[in-house]
């Protein structure tokens, strides 16, 4: 019409935004696949014989016993590494894990291992409270914090130390899982080998903090400059803030070649989804903008938004575009999972389809539940997070 200025409709702006975000997600797919192929499962080289071997203090926080605990812990007694100590941290003197540990100490008398019973209350984080005494008694400048469900290969510690160069302050393992039977185990492996690995590898490629603390090697002197482990007791996501503090001080963080092999004896869908929900609540509190970004990183959500967008802008068929999107996403996830697994998978493609669809369809629901019900239930305690990640126990035992 005469004299009318061009108009930009809001729907066009939303459509353009969704398409740009969609392309960004495909870029993350490609980066994860190629970077994973380059970074993971490289041959472990021995340390130079003319250089002193750095000692490592391994902190193992334990609580309770499951069917795999003994075999998991035993892998730490058989590490092919010349100088390390294992410091077991057990809060309750009646915990049956004490007997499991003592049996292994008797079986491997040449391995330096000690048990610390009873934690020290330095914050609201139960894990930090449990480990602090052992941390303060550790003898070496490298500290490995390793969760109870982690299973090690003989050369895993050597692989992590090899990645600790002069500019690196923290080396962490990308979470993955051991081969176990059952649908819940399949679901866990699919999640950690696809959605989690994609973000984890892309974040490491771009040097973005995406550290999880289930298996992390760090320089103790740097931690001491910040007040030691106890200074992070006010956070439930202590792993994120420890890594952030290293980065803020100019140190690099890096993932090792070998993933962290989770092998907990407790493996069921309910516990796994509760774990994912808890992690989502932590992310929302630490980095609030994920409320907008994370739902769109899900296959079904961004696919539907982009299918609508191409219909608005180019009049393409919604359902054809959506189905092609899902198919290609599925193929990329299968490819990435095979790279992370580095061998034959313990399930066939049909089981992968079922597990993948279950994960993708339940992901947005779990995230919505995390946003709508922010208090975090961890074991027998309930915590509330302030923006920024500082935690407060709803029935507080200590001010933080």
mmCIF file of N, CA and C in Angstrom, residues 68-119:
data_model
loop_
_atom_site.group_PDB
_atom_site.id
_atom_site.type_symbol
_atom_site.label_atom_id
_atom_site.label_comp_id
_atom_site.label_asym_id
_atom_site.label_seq_id
_atom_site.Cartn_x
_atom_site.Cartn_y
_atom_site.Cartn_z
ATOM 1 N N UNK A 68 27.853 -53.909 43.363
ATOM 2 C CA UNK A 68 29.076 -53.706 42.577
ATOM 3 C C UNK A 68 30.164 -52.944 43.326
ATOM 4 N N UNK A 69 29.894 -52.567 44.569
ATOM 5 C CA UNK A 69 30.845 -51.706 45.273
ATOM 6 C C UNK A 69 32.218 -52.361 45.409
ATOM 7 N N UNK A 70 32.276 -53.587 45.846
ATOM 8 C CA UNK A 70 33.561 -54.248 46.076
ATOM 9 C C UNK A 70 34.390 -54.336 44.803
ATOM 10 N N UNK A 71 33.780 -54.758 43.703
ATOM 11 C CA UNK A 71 34.519 -54.882 42.446
ATOM 12 C C UNK A 71 34.936 -53.523 41.904
ATOM 13 N N UNK A 72 34.090 -52.497 42.111
ATOM 14 C CA UNK A 72 34.465 -51.149 41.677
ATOM 15 C C UNK A 72 35.674 -50.645 42.455
ATOM 16 N N UNK A 73 35.633 -50.788 43.781
ATOM 17 C CA UNK A 73 36.737 -50.305 44.613
ATOM 18 C C UNK A 73 38.019 -51.079 44.341
ATOM 19 N N UNK A 74 37.891 -52.357 44.029
ATOM 20 C CA UNK A 74 39.086 -53.176 43.794
ATOM 21 C C UNK A 74 39.883 -52.669 42.606
ATOM 22 N N UNK A 75 39.215 -52.058 41.625
ATOM 23 C CA UNK A 75 39.940 -51.546 40.461
ATOM 24 C C UNK A 75 40.887 -50.410 40.827
ATOM 25 N N UNK A 76 40.673 -49.785 41.980
ATOM 26 C CA UNK A 76 41.585 -48.727 42.426
ATOM 27 C C UNK A 76 42.824 -49.311 43.107
ATOM 28 N N UNK A 77 42.723 -50.530 43.574
ATOM 29 C CA UNK A 77 43.877 -51.198 44.175
ATOM 30 C C UNK A 77 44.790 -51.823 43.119
ATOM 31 N N UNK A 78 44.318 -51.949 41.905
ATOM 32 C CA UNK A 78 45.098 -52.604 40.845
ATOM 33 C C UNK A 78 45.517 -51.633 39.748
ATOM 34 N N UNK A 79 45.538 -50.338 40.049
ATOM 35 C CA UNK A 79 45.949 -49.341 39.059
ATOM 36 C C UNK A 79 47.423 -49.511 38.696
ATOM 37 N N UNK A 80 47.708 -49.357 37.426
ATOM 38 C CA UNK A 80 49.095 -49.422 36.954
ATOM 39 C C UNK A 80 49.695 -48.019 37.028
ATOM 40 N N UNK A 81 49.980 -47.601 38.257
ATOM 41 C CA UNK A 81 50.535 -46.278 38.505
ATOM 42 C C UNK A 81 51.448 -46.386 39.723
ATOM 43 N N UNK A 82 52.652 -45.800 39.657
ATOM 44 C CA UNK A 82 53.659 -46.100 40.692
ATOM 45 C C UNK A 82 53.465 -45.426 42.048
ATOM 46 N N UNK A 83 52.748 -44.295 42.108
ATOM 47 C CA UNK A 83 52.728 -43.544 43.361
ATOM 48 C C UNK A 83 51.350 -42.936 43.602
ATOM 49 N N UNK A 84 50.587 -43.595 44.458
ATOM 50 C CA UNK A 84 49.272 -43.060 44.802
ATOM 51 C C UNK A 84 48.821 -43.628 46.136
ATOM 52 N N UNK A 85 47.855 -42.949 46.732
ATOM 53 C CA UNK A 85 47.228 -43.405 47.967
ATOM 54 C C UNK A 85 45.717 -43.308 47.801
ATOM 55 N N UNK A 86 45.011 -44.189 48.507
ATOM 56 C CA UNK A 86 43.547 -44.177 48.467
ATOM 57 C C UNK A 86 43.033 -43.793 49.847
ATOM 58 N N UNK A 87 42.230 -42.741 49.885
ATOM 59 C CA UNK A 87 41.679 -42.247 51.149
ATOM 60 C C UNK A 87 40.166 -42.418 51.110
ATOM 61 N N UNK A 88 39.680 -43.411 51.834
ATOM 62 C CA UNK A 88 38.248 -43.707 51.862
ATOM 63 C C UNK A 88 37.561 -42.832 52.908
ATOM 64 N N UNK A 89 36.460 -42.231 52.514
ATOM 65 C CA UNK A 89 35.753 -41.280 53.374
ATOM 66 C C UNK A 89 34.360 -41.833 53.668
ATOM 67 N N UNK A 90 34.107 -42.163 54.929
ATOM 68 C CA UNK A 90 32.843 -42.770 55.330
ATOM 69 C C UNK A 90 32.301 -42.002 56.527
ATOM 70 N N UNK A 91 31.130 -41.459 56.378
ATOM 71 C CA UNK A 91 30.593 -40.556 57.403
ATOM 72 C C UNK A 91 30.110 -41.293 58.642
ATOM 73 N N UNK A 92 29.451 -42.442 58.459
ATOM 74 C CA UNK A 92 28.803 -43.151 59.559
ATOM 75 C C UNK A 92 29.644 -44.353 59.975
ATOM 76 N N UNK A 93 29.953 -44.453 61.240
ATOM 77 C CA UNK A 93 30.795 -45.551 61.734
ATOM 78 C C UNK A 93 30.098 -46.913 61.651
ATOM 79 N N UNK A 94 28.776 -46.933 61.429
ATOM 80 C CA UNK A 94 28.051 -48.192 61.273
ATOM 81 C C UNK A 94 27.838 -48.566 59.809
ATOM 82 N N UNK A 95 28.395 -47.784 58.898
ATOM 83 C CA UNK A 95 28.204 -48.022 57.464
ATOM 84 C C UNK A 95 28.849 -49.354 57.067
ATOM 85 N N UNK A 96 28.129 -50.254 56.401
ATOM 86 C CA UNK A 96 28.699 -51.535 55.986
ATOM 87 C C UNK A 96 29.825 -51.403 54.966
ATOM 88 N N UNK A 97 29.962 -50.225 54.359
ATOM 89 C CA UNK A 97 31.062 -50.017 53.413
ATOM 90 C C UNK A 97 32.419 -50.149 54.097
ATOM 91 N N UNK A 98 32.472 -49.935 55.401
ATOM 92 C CA UNK A 98 33.735 -50.042 56.138
ATOM 93 C C UNK A 98 34.291 -51.453 56.038
ATOM 94 N N UNK A 99 33.422 -52.450 56.179
ATOM 95 C CA UNK A 99 33.872 -53.847 56.087
ATOM 96 C C UNK A 99 34.377 -54.171 54.689
ATOM 97 N N UNK A 100 33.706 -53.653 53.672
ATOM 98 C CA UNK A 100 34.142 -53.883 52.292
ATOM 99 C C UNK A 100 35.533 -53.305 52.075
ATOM 100 N N UNK A 101 35.749 -52.092 52.546
ATOM 101 C CA UNK A 101 37.042 -51.433 52.375
ATOM 102 C C UNK A 101 38.138 -52.176 53.137
ATOM 103 N N UNK A 102 37.872 -52.536 54.379
ATOM 104 C CA UNK A 102 38.888 -53.232 55.183
ATOM 105 C C UNK A 102 39.278 -54.565 54.564
ATOM 106 N N UNK A 103 38.333 -55.258 53.969
ATOM 107 C CA UNK A 103 38.640 -56.517 53.293
ATOM 108 C C UNK A 103 39.605 -56.295 52.134
ATOM 109 N N UNK A 104 39.385 -55.223 51.374
ATOM 110 C CA UNK A 104 40.266 -54.930 50.246
ATOM 111 C C UNK A 104 41.642 -54.466 50.721
ATOM 112 N N UNK A 105 41.689 -53.721 51.809
ATOM 113 C CA UNK A 105 42.976 -53.275 52.349
ATOM 114 C C UNK A 105 43.805 -54.481 52.794
ATOM 115 N N UNK A 106 43.157 -55.460 53.388
ATOM 116 C CA UNK A 106 43.860 -56.677 53.781
ATOM 117 C C UNK A 106 44.324 -57.480 52.566
ATOM 118 N N UNK A 107 43.548 -57.446 51.504
ATOM 119 C CA UNK A 107 43.887 -58.198 50.294
ATOM 120 C C UNK A 107 45.051 -57.564 49.549
ATOM 121 N N UNK A 108 45.170 -56.239 49.623
ATOM 122 C CA UNK A 108 46.233 -55.516 48.902
ATOM 123 C C UNK A 108 47.058 -54.704 49.904
ATOM 124 N N UNK A 109 47.886 -55.362 50.703
ATOM 125 C CA UNK A 109 48.631 -54.647 51.757
ATOM 126 C C UNK A 109 49.694 -53.693 51.219
ATOM 127 N N UNK A 110 50.117 -53.864 49.970
ATOM 128 C CA UNK A 110 51.158 -53.001 49.416
ATOM 129 C C UNK A 110 50.617 -51.662 48.928
ATOM 130 N N UNK A 111 49.309 -51.550 48.814
ATOM 131 C CA UNK A 111 48.696 -50.290 48.372
ATOM 132 C C UNK A 111 48.443 -49.413 49.591
ATOM 133 N N UNK A 112 48.879 -48.166 49.510
ATOM 134 C CA UNK A 112 48.668 -47.223 50.614
ATOM 135 C C UNK A 112 47.199 -46.806 50.642
ATOM 136 N N UNK A 113 46.493 -47.258 51.676
ATOM 137 C CA UNK A 113 45.060 -46.971 51.783
ATOM 138 C C UNK A 113 44.704 -46.688 53.238
ATOM 139 N N UNK A 114 43.836 -45.709 53.438
ATOM 140 C CA UNK A 114 43.437 -45.312 54.784
ATOM 141 C C UNK A 114 41.934 -45.038 54.793
ATOM 142 N N UNK A 115 41.322 -45.249 55.951
ATOM 143 C CA UNK A 115 39.888 -45.030 56.106
ATOM 144 C C UNK A 115 39.661 -43.874 57.075
ATOM 145 N N UNK A 116 38.838 -42.916 56.666
ATOM 146 C CA UNK A 116 38.476 -41.774 57.507
ATOM 147 C C UNK A 116 36.984 -41.874 57.824
ATOM 148 N N UNK A 117 36.681 -42.109 59.074
ATOM 149 C CA UNK A 117 35.296 -42.289 59.507
ATOM 150 C C UNK A 117 34.832 -41.043 60.243
ATOM 151 N N UNK A 118 33.702 -40.528 59.826
ATOM 152 C CA UNK A 118 33.162 -39.315 60.437
ATOM 153 C C UNK A 118 33.663 -38.088 59.704
ATOM 154 N N UNK A 119 32.770 -37.362 59.100
ATOM 155 C CA UNK A 119 33.178 -36.174 58.350
ATOM 156 C C UNK A 119 33.315 -34.967 59.256
#
